[in-house]
Amino acid sequence: MDRMDRNVVVPGDLLSDDPKTAGEGTYVKDGKVFSLLYGMASSYKDKVRVIPLAGKYVPLPGDTVVGVVQDIVFSNWIININSPYEGLLHISELPRKIEMNEMSKYLRIGSTAMIRVKDVDSTMKVELTMNDRRLGILTRGRVAEISPTRVPRLIGKGGSMINMLKKELNCNIFVGQNGRIWVDGQDDDMDLALRTILIIEKEAHTTGLTDRIMDFLRVEKEARS
């Protein structure tokens, strides 16, 4: 790729001086390749392409996500990370050593886990890791999905929204950068947490949301008492 390995582009950004490299999400003008979309530019098989960002999770190194095991292939788990791209979790990226014949016992197809993105190359090969004590298999609780574009609003400025939710709802809540949220607590608390999260997603663009959420939770908790 002439201008970048992988980064966010907007419509009209120059991507390449070679029209033969024009791929998905691009257009050619005056012998040059430009971005057609707001999205993530990358090169793949000598083509420049732009993957739209709206509503899609594009993994970045260091992101912590909630993934679901899709398949087990040789020494890798194939992980659905709620993205156009699959993640690869290698057997060596676990907190303890296991043998290949134990893989399906440790992480079964359908298992849910908290995982970190270790690396993403220019072809969008996504390498994952669980080699951190804060990561691991999620055996309890529930998982909800929201648009990844709403994750910053759910977290809030300096963590204000998510910290308020944890305190008011008496639940453990983990927000994955990929838009999957893990909630663990008493059944009634989890029900309320998931309802609240969906309200935040729906009204993320509005002002005064934190105050409205506080009022909503107060009314709901009074109705339960």
PDB file of C-alpha atoms in Angstrom:
ATOM      1  CA  MET A   1       0.000   0.000   0.000  1.00  0.00           C
ATOM      2  CA  ASP A   2       1.445   3.337  -1.032  1.00  0.00           C
ATOM      3  CA  ARG A   3       0.159   5.645   1.662  1.00  0.00           C
ATOM      4  CA  MET A   4      -0.513   3.543   4.732  1.00  0.00           C
ATOM      5  CA  ASP A   5      -0.431   0.100   6.313  1.00  0.00           C
ATOM      6  CA  ARG A   6      -3.786   0.445   8.009  1.00  0.00           C
ATOM      7  CA  ASN A   7      -5.624   3.489   9.301  1.00  0.00           C
ATOM      8  CA  VAL A   8      -8.886   5.366   9.391  1.00  0.00           C
ATOM      9  CA  VAL A   9      -9.751   7.261   6.203  1.00  0.00           C
ATOM     10  CA  VAL A  10     -12.585   9.520   5.061  1.00  0.00           C
ATOM     11  CA  PRO A  11     -14.192   9.879   1.612  1.00  0.00           C
ATOM     12  CA  GLY A  12     -11.767  11.509  -0.817  1.00  0.00           C
ATOM     13  CA  ASP A  13      -8.558  10.486   0.970  1.00  0.00           C
ATOM     14  CA  LEU A  14      -5.790   9.495  -1.454  1.00  0.00           C
ATOM     15  CA  LEU A  15      -4.900   5.830  -0.974  1.00  0.00           C
ATOM     16  CA  SER A  16      -2.650   4.917  -3.908  1.00  0.00           C
ATOM     17  CA  ASP A  17      -1.087   6.237  -7.097  1.00  0.00           C
ATOM     18  CA  ASP A  18      -1.671   2.899  -8.860  1.00  0.00           C
ATOM     19  CA  PRO A  19      -5.213   2.422 -10.241  1.00  0.00           C
ATOM     20  CA  LYS A  20      -4.631  -1.346 -10.496  1.00  0.00           C
ATOM     21  CA  THR A  21      -4.763  -1.528  -6.699  1.00  0.00           C
ATOM     22  CA  ALA A  22      -8.335  -0.173  -6.458  1.00  0.00           C
ATOM     23  CA  GLY A  23     -10.444  -2.531  -4.345  1.00  0.00           C
ATOM     24  CA  GLU A  24     -13.624  -2.574  -2.288  1.00  0.00           C
ATOM     25  CA  GLY A  25     -14.715   0.805  -0.901  1.00  0.00           C
ATOM     26  CA  THR A  26     -12.510   2.862  -3.286  1.00  0.00           C
ATOM     27  CA  TYR A  27     -12.806   4.778  -6.560  1.00  0.00           C
ATOM     28  CA  VAL A  28     -10.332   5.858  -9.265  1.00  0.00           C
ATOM     29  CA  LYS A  29      -9.990   9.438 -10.474  1.00  0.00           C
ATOM     30  CA  ASP A  30      -7.196  10.867 -12.652  1.00  0.00           C
ATOM     31  CA  GLY A  31      -5.279   7.605 -12.323  1.00  0.00           C
ATOM     32  CA  LYS A  32      -5.281   7.682  -8.520  1.00  0.00           C
ATOM     33  CA  VAL A  33      -7.190   5.626  -5.938  1.00  0.00           C
ATOM     34  CA  PHE A  34      -9.328   7.409  -3.355  1.00  0.00           C
ATOM     35  CA  SER A  35     -11.486   6.274  -0.447  1.00  0.00           C
ATOM     36  CA  LEU A  36     -15.214   6.061  -1.113  1.00  0.00           C
ATOM     37  CA  LEU A  37     -16.111   5.561   2.566  1.00  0.00           C
ATOM     38  CA  TYR A  38     -15.416   6.516   6.138  1.00  0.00           C
ATOM     39  CA  GLY A  39     -13.640   3.396   7.284  1.00  0.00           C
ATOM     40  CA  MET A  40     -10.467   1.420   7.835  1.00  0.00           C
ATOM     41  CA  ALA A  41      -8.041   1.233   4.892  1.00  0.00           C
ATOM     42  CA  SER A  42      -5.873  -1.849   4.442  1.00  0.00           C
ATOM     43  CA  SER A  43      -4.019  -3.706   1.713  1.00  0.00           C
ATOM     44  CA  TYR A  44      -4.870  -7.284   0.790  1.00  0.00           C
ATOM     45  CA  LYS A  45      -3.466  -9.292  -2.148  1.00  0.00           C
ATOM     46  CA  ASP A  46      -2.090  -6.143  -3.829  1.00  0.00           C
ATOM     47  CA  LYS A  47      -5.444  -4.387  -3.530  1.00  0.00           C
ATOM     48  CA  VAL A  48      -6.331  -1.357  -1.438  1.00  0.00           C
ATOM     49  CA  ARG A  49      -9.710  -1.661   0.282  1.00  0.00           C
ATOM     50  CA  VAL A  50     -11.752   0.330   2.780  1.00  0.00           C
ATOM     51  CA  ILE A  51     -13.973  -1.468   5.283  1.00  0.00           C
ATOM     52  CA  PRO A  52     -16.802   0.779   6.524  1.00  0.00           C
ATOM     53  CA  LEU A  53     -16.562   1.611  10.212  1.00  0.00           C
ATOM     54  CA  ALA A  54     -20.206   2.450  10.818  1.00  0.00           C
ATOM     55  CA  GLY A  55     -21.572  -0.211  13.130  1.00  0.00           C
ATOM     56  CA  LYS A  56     -18.638  -2.566  12.550  1.00  0.00           C
ATOM     57  CA  TYR A  57     -15.938  -3.453  15.054  1.00  0.00           C
ATOM     58  CA  VAL A  58     -12.459  -3.168  13.563  1.00  0.00           C
ATOM     59  CA  PRO A  59      -9.969  -4.793  15.971  1.00  0.00           C
ATOM     60  CA  LEU A  60      -6.896  -2.934  17.183  1.00  0.00           C
ATOM     61  CA  PRO A  61      -3.956  -4.280  19.220  1.00  0.00           C
ATOM     62  CA  GLY A  62      -4.634  -3.898  22.930  1.00  0.00           C
ATOM     63  CA  ASP A  63      -8.427  -4.051  22.640  1.00  0.00           C
ATOM     64  CA  THR A  64     -10.127  -6.300  25.187  1.00  0.00           C
ATOM     65  CA  VAL A  65     -13.145  -8.066  23.726  1.00  0.00           C
ATOM     66  CA  VAL A  66     -15.737 -10.734  24.476  1.00  0.00           C
ATOM     67  CA  GLY A  67     -15.308 -13.570  21.995  1.00  0.00           C
ATOM     68  CA  VAL A  68     -17.185 -16.766  21.201  1.00  0.00           C
ATOM     69  CA  VAL A  69     -15.390 -19.930  20.051  1.00  0.00           C
ATOM     70  CA  GLN A  70     -16.483 -20.789  16.502  1.00  0.00           C
ATOM     71  CA  ASP A  71     -14.134 -23.649  15.646  1.00  0.00           C
ATOM     72  CA  ILE A  72     -10.987 -25.499  16.691  1.00  0.00           C
ATOM     73  CA  VAL A  73      -8.347 -25.931  13.974  1.00  0.00           C
ATOM     74  CA  PHE A  74      -4.988 -27.556  14.688  1.00  0.00           C
ATOM     75  CA  SER A  75      -3.415 -25.451  17.456  1.00  0.00           C
ATOM     76  CA  ASN A  76      -5.825 -22.500  17.151  1.00  0.00           C
ATOM     77  CA  TRP A  77      -9.294 -21.618  18.320  1.00  0.00           C
ATOM     78  CA  ILE A  78     -11.236 -19.566  15.745  1.00  0.00           C
ATOM     79  CA  ILE A  79     -12.977 -16.817  17.702  1.00  0.00           C
ATOM     80  CA  ASN A  80     -15.986 -14.748  16.665  1.00  0.00           C
ATOM     81  CA  ILE A  81     -15.185 -11.223  17.896  1.00  0.00           C
ATOM     82  CA  ASN A  82     -18.318  -9.510  16.476  1.00  0.00           C
ATOM     83  CA  SER A  83     -16.296  -8.192  13.552  1.00  0.00           C
ATOM     84  CA  PRO A  84     -15.909  -8.770   9.817  1.00  0.00           C
ATOM     85  CA  TYR A  85     -12.644 -10.429  10.845  1.00  0.00           C
ATOM     86  CA  GLU A  86     -12.183 -13.668  12.804  1.00  0.00           C
ATOM     87  CA  GLY A  87      -9.702 -13.885  15.638  1.00  0.00           C
ATOM     88  CA  LEU A  88      -7.098 -16.615  16.124  1.00  0.00           C
ATOM     89  CA  LEU A  89      -6.275 -17.757  19.651  1.00  0.00           C
ATOM     90  CA  HIS A  90      -3.183 -19.966  19.627  1.00  0.00           C
ATOM     91  CA  ILE A  91      -2.724 -22.679  22.217  1.00  0.00           C
ATOM     92  CA  SER A  92       0.434 -20.899  23.443  1.00  0.00           C
ATOM     93  CA  GLU A  93      -1.609 -17.781  24.373  1.00  0.00           C
ATOM     94  CA  LEU A  94      -3.298 -19.363  27.405  1.00  0.00           C
ATOM     95  CA  PRO A  95      -2.352 -18.676  31.045  1.00  0.00           C
ATOM     96  CA  ARG A  96      -1.276 -22.314  31.440  1.00  0.00           C
ATOM     97  CA  LYS A  97       0.140 -24.955  29.149  1.00  0.00           C
ATOM     98  CA  ILE A  98      -2.261 -27.513  27.696  1.00  0.00           C
ATOM     99  CA  GLU A  99      -1.863 -30.246  25.088  1.00  0.00           C
ATOM    100  CA  MET A 100      -3.566 -30.119  21.682  1.00  0.00           C
ATOM    101  CA  ASN A 101      -5.808 -33.057  22.586  1.00  0.00           C
ATOM    102  CA  GLU A 102      -7.125 -31.034  25.556  1.00  0.00           C
ATOM    103  CA  MET A 103      -8.184 -27.991  23.516  1.00  0.00           C
ATOM    104  CA  SER A 104     -11.882 -28.883  23.284  1.00  0.00           C
ATOM    105  CA  LYS A 105     -11.989 -29.520  27.032  1.00  0.00           C
ATOM    106  CA  TYR A 106     -10.498 -26.129  27.862  1.00  0.00           C
ATOM    107  CA  LEU A 107     -12.481 -24.008  25.365  1.00  0.00           C
ATOM    108  CA  ARG A 108     -15.411 -25.690  23.649  1.00  0.00           C
ATOM    109  CA  ILE A 109     -17.184 -24.465  20.534  1.00  0.00           C
ATOM    110  CA  GLY A 110     -19.722 -21.957  21.830  1.00  0.00           C
ATOM    111  CA  SER A 111     -17.638 -21.012  24.880  1.00  0.00           C
ATOM    112  CA  THR A 112     -17.467 -17.312  25.717  1.00  0.00           C
ATOM    113  CA  ALA A 113     -14.269 -15.664  26.925  1.00  0.00           C
ATOM    114  CA  MET A 114     -12.717 -12.325  27.742  1.00  0.00           C
ATOM    115  CA  ILE A 115      -9.794 -11.989  25.331  1.00  0.00           C
ATOM    116  CA  ARG A 116      -7.270  -9.344  24.281  1.00  0.00           C
ATOM    117  CA  VAL A 117      -6.258  -8.485  20.720  1.00  0.00           C
ATOM    118  CA  LYS A 118      -2.521  -9.145  20.602  1.00  0.00           C
ATOM    119  CA  ASP A 119      -1.751  -8.148  17.031  1.00  0.00           C
ATOM    120  CA  VAL A 120      -3.409  -7.243  13.729  1.00  0.00           C
ATOM    121  CA  ASP A 121      -1.374  -7.362  10.529  1.00  0.00           C
ATOM    122  CA  SER A 122      -1.930  -5.545   7.213  1.00  0.00           C
ATOM    123  CA  THR A 123      -4.047  -8.447   5.871  1.00  0.00           C
ATOM    124  CA  MET A 124      -6.301  -8.198   8.945  1.00  0.00           C
ATOM    125  CA  LYS A 125      -5.070 -11.425  10.504  1.00  0.00           C
ATOM    126  CA  VAL A 126      -6.173 -10.945  14.127  1.00  0.00           C
ATOM    127  CA  GLU A 127      -4.100 -12.669  16.805  1.00  0.00           C
ATOM    128  CA  LEU A 128      -5.614 -12.974  20.276  1.00  0.00           C
ATOM    129  CA  THR A 129      -4.322 -13.775  23.752  1.00  0.00           C
ATOM    130  CA  MET A 130      -5.723 -14.888  27.099  1.00  0.00           C
ATOM    131  CA  ASN A 131      -2.333 -14.839  28.818  1.00  0.00           C
ATOM    132  CA  ASP A 132      -3.326 -12.339  31.501  1.00  0.00           C
ATOM    133  CA  ARG A 133      -4.961 -13.006  34.862  1.00  0.00           C
ATOM    134  CA  ARG A 134      -7.664 -10.423  34.085  1.00  0.00           C
ATOM    135  CA  LEU A 135      -8.765 -12.438  31.049  1.00  0.00           C
ATOM    136  CA  GLY A 136     -10.459 -15.838  30.938  1.00  0.00           C
ATOM    137  CA  ILE A 137     -13.461 -18.013  30.229  1.00  0.00           C
ATOM    138  CA  LEU A 138     -16.857 -16.547  31.174  1.00  0.00           C
ATOM    139  CA  THR A 139     -18.850 -19.322  32.809  1.00  0.00           C
ATOM    140  CA  ARG A 140     -21.454 -17.179  34.615  1.00  0.00           C
ATOM    141  CA  GLY A 141     -23.533 -14.142  33.847  1.00  0.00           C
ATOM    142  CA  ARG A 142     -25.029 -12.977  30.583  1.00  0.00           C
ATOM    143  CA  VAL A 143     -23.729 -11.323  27.431  1.00  0.00           C
ATOM    144  CA  ALA A 144     -25.475  -8.533  25.530  1.00  0.00           C
ATOM    145  CA  GLU A 145     -24.494  -6.921  22.245  1.00  0.00           C
ATOM    146  CA  ILE A 146     -24.657  -3.254  21.313  1.00  0.00           C
ATOM    147  CA  SER A 147     -23.270  -1.365  18.342  1.00  0.00           C
ATOM    148  CA  PRO A 148     -19.494  -0.974  18.840  1.00  0.00           C
ATOM    149  CA  THR A 149     -19.944   2.721  17.990  1.00  0.00           C
ATOM    150  CA  ARG A 150     -21.936   3.107  21.240  1.00  0.00           C
ATOM    151  CA  VAL A 151     -19.214   1.651  23.480  1.00  0.00           C
ATOM    152  CA  PRO A 152     -17.629   5.054  24.333  1.00  0.00           C
ATOM    153  CA  ARG A 153     -21.027   6.381  25.506  1.00  0.00           C
ATOM    154  CA  LEU A 154     -21.647   3.319  27.660  1.00  0.00           C
ATOM    155  CA  ILE A 155     -18.255   3.768  29.298  1.00  0.00           C
ATOM    156  CA  GLY A 156     -18.702   7.525  29.665  1.00  0.00           C
ATOM    157  CA  LYS A 157     -16.150  10.260  30.165  1.00  0.00           C
ATOM    158  CA  GLY A 158     -13.415   8.926  32.414  1.00  0.00           C
ATOM    159  CA  GLY A 159     -15.529   5.797  33.014  1.00  0.00           C
ATOM    160  CA  SER A 160     -18.322   7.840  34.616  1.00  0.00           C
ATOM    161  CA  MET A 161     -21.292   5.987  33.108  1.00  0.00           C
ATOM    162  CA  ILE A 162     -20.041   2.438  33.559  1.00  0.00           C
ATOM    163  CA  ASN A 163     -18.848   3.094  37.112  1.00  0.00           C
ATOM    164  CA  MET A 164     -22.251   4.536  37.999  1.00  0.00           C
ATOM    165  CA  LEU A 165     -23.963   1.456  36.533  1.00  0.00           C
ATOM    166  CA  LYS A 166     -21.760  -0.958  38.482  1.00  0.00           C
ATOM    167  CA  LYS A 167     -22.508   0.879  41.711  1.00  0.00           C
ATOM    168  CA  GLU A 168     -26.259   1.323  41.182  1.00  0.00           C
ATOM    169  CA  LEU A 169     -26.912  -2.118  39.716  1.00  0.00           C
ATOM    170  CA  ASN A 170     -24.742  -4.156  42.101  1.00  0.00           C
ATOM    171  CA  CYS A 171     -23.335  -6.118  39.140  1.00  0.00           C
ATOM    172  CA  ASN A 172     -19.961  -6.878  37.644  1.00  0.00           C
ATOM    173  CA  ILE A 173     -19.999  -5.357  34.158  1.00  0.00           C
ATOM    174  CA  PHE A 174     -17.307  -5.699  31.504  1.00  0.00           C
ATOM    175  CA  VAL A 175     -17.610  -3.719  28.282  1.00  0.00           C
ATOM    176  CA  GLY A 176     -15.751  -5.251  25.340  1.00  0.00           C
ATOM    177  CA  GLN A 177     -14.479  -2.875  22.678  1.00  0.00           C
ATOM    178  CA  ASN A 178     -16.319  -5.084  20.181  1.00  0.00           C
ATOM    179  CA  GLY A 179     -19.737  -4.132  21.563  1.00  0.00           C
ATOM    180  CA  ARG A 180     -20.295  -7.256  23.661  1.00  0.00           C
ATOM    181  CA  ILE A 181     -21.021  -6.612  27.319  1.00  0.00           C
ATOM    182  CA  TRP A 182     -20.735  -9.227  30.060  1.00  0.00           C
ATOM    183  CA  VAL A 183     -22.941  -8.752  33.118  1.00  0.00           C
ATOM    184  CA  ASP A 184     -22.819 -10.893  36.279  1.00  0.00           C
ATOM    185  CA  GLY A 185     -24.981 -10.574  39.394  1.00  0.00           C
ATOM    186  CA  GLN A 186     -28.338 -11.569  40.842  1.00  0.00           C
ATOM    187  CA  ASP A 187     -30.983 -12.348  38.197  1.00  0.00           C
ATOM    188  CA  ASP A 188     -33.082  -9.238  38.928  1.00  0.00           C
ATOM    189  CA  ASP A 189     -29.988  -7.031  38.872  1.00  0.00           C
ATOM    190  CA  MET A 190     -28.811  -8.538  35.566  1.00  0.00           C
ATOM    191  CA  ASP A 191     -32.264  -8.022  34.025  1.00  0.00           C
ATOM    192  CA  LEU A 192     -32.210  -4.356  34.991  1.00  0.00           C
ATOM    193  CA  ALA A 193     -28.600  -3.957  33.854  1.00  0.00           C
ATOM    194  CA  LEU A 194     -29.349  -5.332  30.384  1.00  0.00           C
ATOM    195  CA  ARG A 195     -32.445  -3.148  30.022  1.00  0.00           C
ATOM    196  CA  THR A 196     -30.429  -0.098  31.071  1.00  0.00           C
ATOM    197  CA  ILE A 197     -27.606  -0.889  28.632  1.00  0.00           C
ATOM    198  CA  LEU A 198     -30.067  -1.118  25.734  1.00  0.00           C
ATOM    199  CA  ILE A 199     -31.580   2.261  26.701  1.00  0.00           C
ATOM    200  CA  ILE A 200     -28.097   3.807  26.674  1.00  0.00           C
ATOM    201  CA  GLU A 201     -27.440   2.331  23.226  1.00  0.00           C
ATOM    202  CA  LYS A 202     -30.731   3.674  21.867  1.00  0.00           C
ATOM    203  CA  GLU A 203     -30.315   7.162  23.358  1.00  0.00           C
ATOM    204  CA  ALA A 204     -26.522   7.502  23.140  1.00  0.00           C
ATOM    205  CA  HIS A 205     -26.774  10.553  20.880  1.00  0.00           C
ATOM    206  CA  THR A 206     -28.986  12.540  23.280  1.00  0.00           C
ATOM    207  CA  THR A 207     -28.005  15.071  25.940  1.00  0.00           C
ATOM    208  CA  GLY A 208     -28.645  14.634  29.666  1.00  0.00           C
ATOM    209  CA  LEU A 209     -28.495  10.849  29.331  1.00  0.00           C
ATOM    210  CA  THR A 210     -26.661  10.180  32.607  1.00  0.00           C
ATOM    211  CA  ASP A 211     -29.314  12.042  34.622  1.00  0.00           C
ATOM    212  CA  ARG A 212     -32.126  10.215  32.824  1.00  0.00           C
ATOM    213  CA  ILE A 213     -30.479   6.861  33.493  1.00  0.00           C
ATOM    214  CA  MET A 214     -30.109   7.738  37.182  1.00  0.00           C
ATOM    215  CA  ASP A 215     -33.814   8.648  37.321  1.00  0.00           C
ATOM    216  CA  PHE A 216     -34.771   5.453  35.480  1.00  0.00           C
ATOM    217  CA  LEU A 217     -32.789   3.294  37.906  1.00  0.00           C
ATOM    218  CA  ARG A 218     -34.224   5.062  40.951  1.00  0.00           C
ATOM    219  CA  VAL A 219     -37.794   4.464  39.738  1.00  0.00           C
ATOM    220  CA  GLU A 220     -37.063   0.817  38.876  1.00  0.00           C
ATOM    221  CA  LYS A 221     -35.430   0.129  42.223  1.00  0.00           C
ATOM    222  CA  GLU A 222     -38.288   1.799  44.123  1.00  0.00           C
ATOM    223  CA  ALA A 223     -40.770  -0.396  42.243  1.00  0.00           C
ATOM    224  CA  ARG A 224     -38.840  -3.484  43.322  1.00  0.00           C
ATOM    225  CA  SER A 225     -38.636  -2.530  47.006  1.00  0.00           C
TER     226      SER A 225
END
